[in-house]
Amino acid sequence: MRVAASAPGKVTLFGEHAVVYGHPAIVAALDKRVYAYAEPRSDDVVKISAKDLRVPGLIVSYVGGELVLETDYGAVLPAIAYVSKAVEVAARYLDVRKGVNVEIRSEMPVGAGLGTSAAVAAATITAFAAAHGYELAGEEVANLAWEVEKGVQGIASPMDSSITALGGYLKISYGSGGAIERVALKVPKEPLLVVGYVERVARTKEMVELVRARLFENPDLYGEILRLIGRLAVEAEKALLRGDLRTLGSLMNVNHALLDALGVSTRRLNELVQVAREAGAYGAKLTGAGGGGCVIALAPENADAVEVAMRLHGSMVFRARLGAEGVRVEAL
Ligand code: MEV
């Protein structure tokens, strides 16, 4: 039986990078989703087709552990790696040995810092399970999708996998023992965000490694910056829960400055943040790993002006609705 599952992207409101070192982060599910369609096969071949991943018509076959590409375009390989790893992880978890055809579509640009990798993993795992008659709980999907991210990237916090699986707004932290704390936040006033995207010049893995290298060189200084970012997340949680968007905006500005101090921002991201603030945003920051990617601007009053200003600056812009539902099986 052919089945479909979808999982939302996310924006990190506070705490990217610091969350890798056990500090809390606040993250929200986005109303843009990744869809995975799965159909069991009678043999043991896994066939992956990725549409709308900005590379139309790509067909990838995964036969006997070997990846066979039917295109010469290599840029989408990172996204495909998450699909094949997700199939591998789910098959092992469920002890299913049958092959599957998987098709992936995305409503968001892939690799922009919107958590598409984790969404691809969660949607694929859920569709694979449903195609073989299994229903997984949100926390199970969160843990399996995290395994996929760690498998592909080498290092990942449980943030993206948690939010795409569970949806809503979450405060996430995880200790050195590996215990994950996921607190669902009841947010009374949705913060209206304008999101601007500029091209990525570095991957998440490279940005995470850059922070790690700086921390290694000067643990006192960079450790202190990461601790401060964690503290911002704690203050932001309070502001978010009492609907205090002015304070939230100021905290976003401080968070952006600290991310810049870590070295993960770029000139274009800094300019975009500045342009959004000048057009009336309460606050703006980069979101995700940095090195290009997305800026979020909190603009409950001047969203139109902020949107225009960010577009004029040359970024792709959209309004984000937050708090979307987590991974789910879709009716076909
Ligand atoms: C990437 O979206 C966010 C980082 O904190 C990495 C992670 O949490 O795995 C940079």
GROMACS .gro file of C-alpha atoms and ligand atoms in nm:
model
  342
    1MET     CA    1   0.000   0.000   0.000
    2ARG     CA    2   0.132   0.347  -0.090
    3VAL     CA    3   0.126   0.582   0.209
    4ALA     CA    4   0.229   0.939   0.279
    5ALA     CA    5   0.368   1.115   0.585
    6SER     CA    6   0.464   1.475   0.636
    7ALA     CA    7   0.681   1.661   0.886
    8PRO     CA    8   0.722   2.035   0.948
    9GLY     CA    9   1.029   2.251   0.912
   10LYS     CA   10   1.130   2.467   1.204
   11VAL     CA   11   1.279   2.793   1.308
   12THR     CA   12   1.516   2.815   1.599
   13LEU     CA   13   1.403   3.116   1.798
   14PHE     CA   14   1.691   3.097   2.048
   15GLY     CA   15   1.991   2.882   2.124
   16GLU     CA   16   2.132   2.730   1.803
   17HIS     CA   17   2.491   2.608   1.847
   18ALA     CA   18   2.471   2.644   2.227
   19VAL     CA   19   2.222   2.355   2.228
   20VAL     CA   20   2.498   2.128   2.092
   21TYR     CA   21   2.678   2.182   2.425
   22GLY     CA   22   2.379   2.109   2.646
   23HIS     CA   23   2.238   2.462   2.681
   24PRO     CA   24   1.863   2.514   2.632
   25ALA     CA   25   1.716   2.626   2.300
   26ILE     CA   26   1.369   2.735   2.192
   27VAL     CA   27   1.237   2.610   1.865
   28ALA     CA   28   0.903   2.623   1.683
   29ALA     CA   29   0.747   2.413   1.406
   30LEU     CA   30   0.684   2.594   1.079
   31ASP     CA   31   0.375   2.571   0.860
   32LYS     CA   32   0.586   2.438   0.572
   33ARG     CA   33   0.634   2.065   0.539
   34VAL     CA   34   0.832   1.785   0.381
   35TYR     CA   35   0.625   1.499   0.235
   36ALA     CA   36   0.745   1.139   0.201
   37TYR     CA   37   0.554   0.879   0.002
   38ALA     CA   38   0.643   0.513   0.057
   39GLU     CA   39   0.539   0.196  -0.117
   40PRO     CA   40   0.665  -0.150  -0.016
   41ARG     CA   41   0.834  -0.359  -0.284
   42SER     CA   42   0.843  -0.735  -0.316
   43ASP     CA   43   1.224  -0.739  -0.351
   44ASP     CA   44   1.482  -0.581  -0.118
   45VAL     CA   45   1.565  -0.277  -0.331
   46VAL     CA   46   1.527   0.074  -0.190
   47LYS     CA   47   1.450   0.330  -0.458
   48ILE     CA   48   1.446   0.700  -0.374
   49SER     CA   49   1.305   0.972  -0.591
   50ALA     CA   50   1.333   1.333  -0.480
   51LYS     CA   51   1.107   1.591  -0.634
   52ASP     CA   52   1.094   1.958  -0.543
   53LEU     CA   53   1.432   1.937  -0.377
   54ARG     CA   54   1.533   2.206  -0.624
   55VAL     CA   55   1.663   1.937  -0.857
   56PRO     CA   56   1.374   1.803  -1.066
   57GLY     CA   57   1.370   1.451  -1.192
   58LEU     CA   58   1.643   1.305  -0.978
   59ILE     CA   59   1.621   0.930  -0.933
   60VAL     CA   60   1.851   0.758  -0.690
   61SER     CA   61   1.866   0.381  -0.652
   62TYR     CA   62   2.008   0.225  -0.343
   63VAL     CA   63   2.086  -0.134  -0.430
   64GLY     CA   64   2.261  -0.373  -0.193
   65GLY     CA   65   2.409  -0.087   0.007
   66GLU     CA   66   2.536   0.095  -0.301
   67LEU     CA   67   2.397   0.431  -0.409
   68VAL     CA   68   2.329   0.458  -0.783
   69LEU     CA   69   2.258   0.811  -0.911
   70GLU     CA   70   2.065   0.867  -1.230
   71THR     CA   71   2.178   1.227  -1.267
   72ASP     CA   72   2.512   1.401  -1.269
   73TYR     CA   73   2.397   1.672  -1.033
   74GLY     CA   74   2.567   1.614  -0.700
   75ALA     CA   75   2.427   1.901  -0.492
   76VAL     CA   76   2.124   1.711  -0.377
   77LEU     CA   77   2.327   1.421  -0.244
   78PRO     CA   78   2.330   1.555   0.112
   79ALA     CA   79   1.947   1.554   0.118
   80ILE     CA   80   1.936   1.207  -0.031
   81ALA     CA   81   2.177   1.084   0.233
   82TYR     CA   82   1.910   1.158   0.497
   83VAL     CA   83   1.648   0.959   0.307
   84SER     CA   84   1.863   0.650   0.265
   85LYS     CA   85   1.985   0.668   0.625
   86ALA     CA   86   1.623   0.707   0.746
   87VAL     CA   87   1.519   0.395   0.554
   88GLU     CA   88   1.816   0.207   0.699
   89VAL     CA   89   1.745   0.320   1.058
   90ALA     CA   90   1.368   0.251   1.036
   91ALA     CA   91   1.421  -0.090   0.871
   92ARG     CA   92   1.659  -0.192   1.148
   93TYR     CA   93   1.432  -0.058   1.423
   94LEU     CA   94   1.125  -0.238   1.288
   95ASP     CA   95   1.322  -0.541   1.168
   96VAL     CA   96   1.176  -0.509   0.820
   97ARG     CA   97   1.386  -0.651   0.536
   98LYS     CA   98   1.164  -0.564   0.241
   99GLY     CA   99   1.255  -0.292  -0.008
  100VAL     CA  100   1.061   0.026  -0.060
  101ASN     CA  101   1.007   0.306  -0.312
  102VAL     CA  102   1.033   0.646  -0.144
  103GLU     CA  103   0.945   0.977  -0.300
  104ILE     CA  104   1.024   1.308  -0.127
  105ARG     CA  105   0.878   1.652  -0.185
  106SER     CA  106   0.950   1.970   0.006
  107GLU     CA  107   0.761   2.297   0.046
  108MET     CA  108   1.079   2.465   0.169
  109PRO     CA  109   1.425   2.518   0.030
  110VAL     CA  110   1.641   2.229   0.146
  111GLY     CA  111   1.950   2.304   0.352
  112ALA     CA  112   1.844   2.661   0.436
  113GLY     CA  113   1.854   2.614   0.814
  114LEU     CA  114   1.482   2.538   0.839
  115GLY     CA  115   1.533   2.187   0.969
  116THR     CA  116   1.457   2.013   0.639
  117SER     CA  117   1.710   1.736   0.704
  118ALA     CA  118   1.532   1.629   1.021
  119ALA     CA  119   1.192   1.673   0.852
  120VAL     CA  120   1.305   1.452   0.562
  121ALA     CA  121   1.422   1.192   0.814
  122ALA     CA  122   1.102   1.204   1.025
  123ALA     CA  123   0.866   1.193   0.726
  124THR     CA  124   1.062   0.907   0.565
  125ILE     CA  125   1.071   0.704   0.888
  126THR     CA  126   0.698   0.752   0.946
  127ALA     CA  127   0.603   0.672   0.586
  128PHE     CA  128   0.829   0.365   0.583
  129ALA     CA  129   0.674   0.241   0.909
  130ALA     CA  130   0.317   0.305   0.788
  131ALA     CA  131   0.386   0.130   0.455
  132HIS     CA  132   0.475  -0.181   0.656
  133GLY     CA  133   0.177  -0.151   0.892
  134TYR     CA  134   0.349   0.015   1.190
  135GLU     CA  135   0.253   0.329   1.377
  136LEU     CA  136   0.529   0.505   1.567
  137ALA     CA  137   0.486   0.745   1.861
  138GLY     CA  138   0.618   1.102   1.823
  139GLU     CA  139   0.903   1.043   2.069
  140GLU     CA  140   1.008   0.728   1.884
  141VAL     CA  141   1.024   0.924   1.557
  142ALA     CA  142   1.217   1.203   1.733
  143ASN     CA  143   1.481   0.959   1.857
  144LEU     CA  144   1.512   0.774   1.526
  145ALA     CA  145   1.535   1.097   1.324
  146TRP     CA  146   1.809   1.214   1.562
  147GLU     CA  147   1.995   0.889   1.495
  148VAL     CA  148   1.968   0.964   1.121
  149GLU     CA  149   2.105   1.317   1.165
  150LYS     CA  150   2.395   1.195   1.377
  151GLY     CA  151   2.462   0.917   1.124
  152VAL     CA  152   2.482   1.161   0.832
  153GLN     CA  153   2.637   1.467   1.003
  154GLY     CA  154   2.848   1.305   1.271
  155ILE     CA  155   2.725   1.562   1.524
  156ALA     CA  156   2.373   1.697   1.584
  157SER     CA  157   2.168   1.810   1.879
  158PRO     CA  158   1.822   1.655   1.929
  159MET     CA  159   1.660   1.993   1.853
  160ASP     CA  160   1.554   1.958   1.489
  161SER     CA  161   1.447   1.595   1.523
  162SER     CA  162   1.241   1.674   1.834
  163ILE     CA  163   1.050   1.968   1.690
  164THR     CA  164   0.974   1.806   1.356
  165ALA     CA  165   0.842   1.496   1.532
  166LEU     CA  166   0.645   1.668   1.808
  167GLY     CA  167   0.552   2.006   1.655
  168GLY     CA  168   0.435   2.318   1.844
  169TYR     CA  169   0.692   2.512   2.043
  170LEU     CA  170   0.958   2.332   2.244
  171LYS     CA  171   1.226   2.419   2.493
  172ILE     CA  172   1.497   2.159   2.439
  173SER     CA  173   1.801   2.071   2.636
  174TYR     CA  174   2.008   1.763   2.675
  175GLY     CA  175   2.269   1.680   2.932
  176SER     CA  176   2.609   1.519   2.892
  177GLY     CA  177   2.453   1.185   2.991
  178GLY     CA  178   2.239   1.214   2.678
  179ALA     CA  179   1.904   1.261   2.857
  180ILE     CA  180   1.681   1.486   2.647
  181GLU     CA  181   1.441   1.729   2.808
  182ARG     CA  182   1.160   1.842   2.579
  183VAL     CA  183   0.919   2.095   2.730
  184ALA     CA  184   0.614   2.188   2.519
  185LEU     CA  185   0.546   2.563   2.555
  186LYS     CA  186   0.195   2.705   2.547
  187VAL     CA  187   0.247   3.033   2.366
  188PRO     CA  188  -0.042   3.280   2.404
  189LYS     CA  189   0.053   3.526   2.131
  190GLU     CA  190   0.200   3.392   1.810
  191PRO     CA  191   0.512   3.591   1.723
  192LEU     CA  192   0.467   3.701   1.363
  193LEU     CA  193   0.791   3.629   1.185
  194VAL     CA  194   0.920   3.738   0.848
  195VAL     CA  195   1.181   3.495   0.720
  196GLY     CA  196   1.446   3.592   0.465
  197TYR     CA  197   1.672   3.343   0.296
  198VAL     CA  198   2.013   3.410   0.144
  199GLU     CA  199   2.230   3.148  -0.018
  200ARG     CA  200   2.424   2.917   0.209
  201VAL     CA  201   2.801   2.939   0.175
  202ALA     CA  202   2.875   2.673   0.435
  203ARG     CA  203   2.703   2.359   0.555
  204THR     CA  204   2.571   2.293   0.906
  205LYS     CA  205   2.849   2.043   0.969
  206GLU     CA  206   3.118   2.301   0.884
  207MET     CA  207   2.956   2.564   1.108
  208VAL     CA  208   2.927   2.321   1.399
  209GLU     CA  209   3.294   2.227   1.349
  210LEU     CA  210   3.397   2.593   1.339
  211VAL     CA  211   3.238   2.656   1.679
  212ARG     CA  212   3.396   2.341   1.815
  213ALA     CA  213   3.741   2.455   1.694
  214ARG     CA  214   3.701   2.800   1.856
  215LEU     CA  215   3.587   2.640   2.180
  216PHE     CA  216   3.891   2.414   2.173
  217GLU     CA  217   4.124   2.712   2.119
  218ASN     CA  218   3.971   2.927   2.390
  219PRO     CA  219   3.730   2.733   2.610
  220ASP     CA  220   3.685   3.014   2.863
  221LEU     CA  221   3.582   3.282   2.616
  222TYR     CA  222   3.370   3.075   2.378
  223GLY     CA  223   3.228   2.865   2.661
  224GLU     CA  224   3.109   3.190   2.818
  225ILE     CA  225   2.942   3.303   2.494
  226LEU     CA  226   2.761   2.969   2.463
  227ARG     CA  227   2.650   2.990   2.826
  228LEU     CA  228   2.513   3.340   2.764
  229ILE     CA  229   2.318   3.214   2.463
  230GLY     CA  230   2.166   2.948   2.688
  231ARG     CA  231   2.072   3.217   2.939
  232LEU     CA  232   1.894   3.412   2.665
  233ALA     CA  233   1.680   3.106   2.590
  234VAL     CA  234   1.571   3.093   2.954
  235GLU     CA  235   1.475   3.463   2.952
  236ALA     CA  236   1.307   3.426   2.613
  237GLU     CA  237   1.090   3.141   2.740
  238LYS     CA  238   0.947   3.375   3.005
  239ALA     CA  239   0.888   3.656   2.753
  240LEU     CA  240   0.724   3.416   2.509
  241LEU     CA  241   0.493   3.273   2.775
  242ARG     CA  242   0.376   3.616   2.886
  243GLY     CA  243   0.340   3.739   2.525
  244ASP     CA  244   0.601   4.013   2.572
  245LEU     CA  245   0.713   4.055   2.212
  246ARG     CA  246   0.920   4.372   2.269
  247THR     CA  247   1.145   4.189   2.515
  248LEU     CA  248   1.155   3.890   2.286
  249GLY     CA  249   1.278   4.112   2.001
  250SER     CA  250   1.557   4.261   2.215
  251LEU     CA  251   1.666   3.915   2.321
  252MET     CA  252   1.677   3.810   1.954
  253ASN     CA  253   1.908   4.101   1.880
  254VAL     CA  254   2.144   3.998   2.159
  255ASN     CA  255   2.132   3.636   2.042
  256HIS     CA  256   2.230   3.745   1.690
  257ALA     CA  257   2.524   3.948   1.822
  258LEU     CA  258   2.649   3.646   2.015
  259LEU     CA  259   2.615   3.418   1.710
  260ASP     CA  260   2.815   3.674   1.515
  261ALA     CA  261   3.076   3.669   1.792
  262LEU     CA  262   3.095   3.290   1.755
  263GLY     CA  263   3.180   3.347   1.389
  264VAL     CA  264   2.879   3.183   1.225
  265SER     CA  265   2.717   3.492   1.072
  266THR     CA  266   2.804   3.642   0.734
  267ARG     CA  267   2.803   3.994   0.596
  268ARG     CA  268   2.479   3.927   0.408
  269LEU     CA  269   2.308   3.786   0.717
  270ASN     CA  270   2.422   4.084   0.924
  271GLU     CA  271   2.294   4.325   0.662
  272LEU     CA  272   1.961   4.146   0.640
  273VAL     CA  273   1.924   4.162   1.019
  274GLN     CA  274   2.003   4.534   1.011
  275VAL     CA  275   1.765   4.608   0.724
  276ALA     CA  276   1.480   4.428   0.905
  277ARG     CA  277   1.540   4.623   1.225
  278GLU     CA  278   1.552   4.955   1.040
  279ALA     CA  279   1.218   4.871   0.873
  280GLY     CA  280   1.054   4.829   1.212
  281ALA     CA  281   1.116   4.474   1.332
  282TYR     CA  282   1.122   4.438   1.711
  283GLY     CA  283   1.427   4.218   1.669
  284ALA     CA  284   1.603   4.000   1.414
  285LYS     CA  285   1.858   3.723   1.413
  286LEU     CA  286   2.001   3.452   1.197
  287THR     CA  287   1.834   3.118   1.253
  288GLY     CA  288   1.995   2.776   1.218
  289ALA     CA  289   2.360   2.701   1.175
  290GLY     CA  290   2.457   3.020   0.988
  291GLY     CA  291   2.705   3.060   0.703
  292GLY     CA  292   2.414   3.205   0.505
  293GLY     CA  293   2.066   3.060   0.527
  294CYS     CA  294   1.778   3.233   0.704
  295VAL     CA  295   1.716   3.542   0.912
  296ILE     CA  296   1.401   3.571   1.124
  297ALA     CA  297   1.256   3.913   1.197
  298LEU     CA  298   0.992   3.960   1.465
  299ALA     CA  299   0.749   4.204   1.308
  300PRO     CA  300   0.409   4.208   1.474
  301GLU     CA  301   0.345   4.569   1.359
  302ASN     CA  302   0.541   4.646   1.043
  303ALA     CA  303   0.545   4.310   0.870
  304ASP     CA  304   0.476   4.457   0.523
  305ALA     CA  305   0.756   4.711   0.545
  306VAL     CA  306   0.996   4.454   0.688
  307GLU     CA  307   0.908   4.207   0.415
  308VAL     CA  308   0.965   4.463   0.139
  309ALA     CA  309   1.294   4.581   0.290
  310MET     CA  310   1.424   4.226   0.320
  311ARG     CA  311   1.318   4.145  -0.036
  312LEU     CA  312   1.486   4.460  -0.168
  313HIS     CA  313   1.800   4.346   0.001
  314GLY     CA  314   1.793   4.046  -0.231
  315SER     CA  315   1.665   3.769  -0.012
  316MET     CA  316   1.382   3.525  -0.073
  317VAL     CA  317   1.115   3.620   0.181
  318PHE     CA  318   0.810   3.455   0.336
  319ARG     CA  319   0.588   3.495   0.643
  320ALA     CA  320   0.605   3.213   0.892
  321ARG     CA  321   0.321   3.079   1.099
  322LEU     CA  322   0.456   2.891   1.398
  323GLY     CA  323   0.336   2.608   1.618
  324ALA     CA  324   0.243   2.363   1.339
  325GLU     CA  325   0.159   1.999   1.405
  326GLY     CA  326   0.447   1.751   1.418
  327VAL     CA  327   0.501   1.447   1.196
  328ARG     CA  328   0.181   1.281   1.079
  329VAL     CA  329   0.050   1.020   0.840
  330GLU     CA  330  -0.140   1.186   0.555
  331ALA     CA  331  -0.453   1.051   0.389
  332LEU     CA  332  -0.390   0.975   0.022
  333MEV     C1  333   2.120   2.363   1.318
  333MEV     O1  334   1.985   2.386   1.276
  333MEV     C2  335   2.136   2.403   1.460
  333MEV     C3  336   2.269   2.375   1.527
  333MEV     O2  337   2.254   2.410   1.664
  333MEV     C4  338   2.313   2.233   1.513
  333MEV     C5  339   2.228   2.139   1.598
  333MEV     O3  340   2.157   2.180   1.689
  333MEV     O4  341   2.236   2.017   1.567
  333MEV     C6  342   2.377   2.463   1.468
   0.00000   0.00000   0.00000
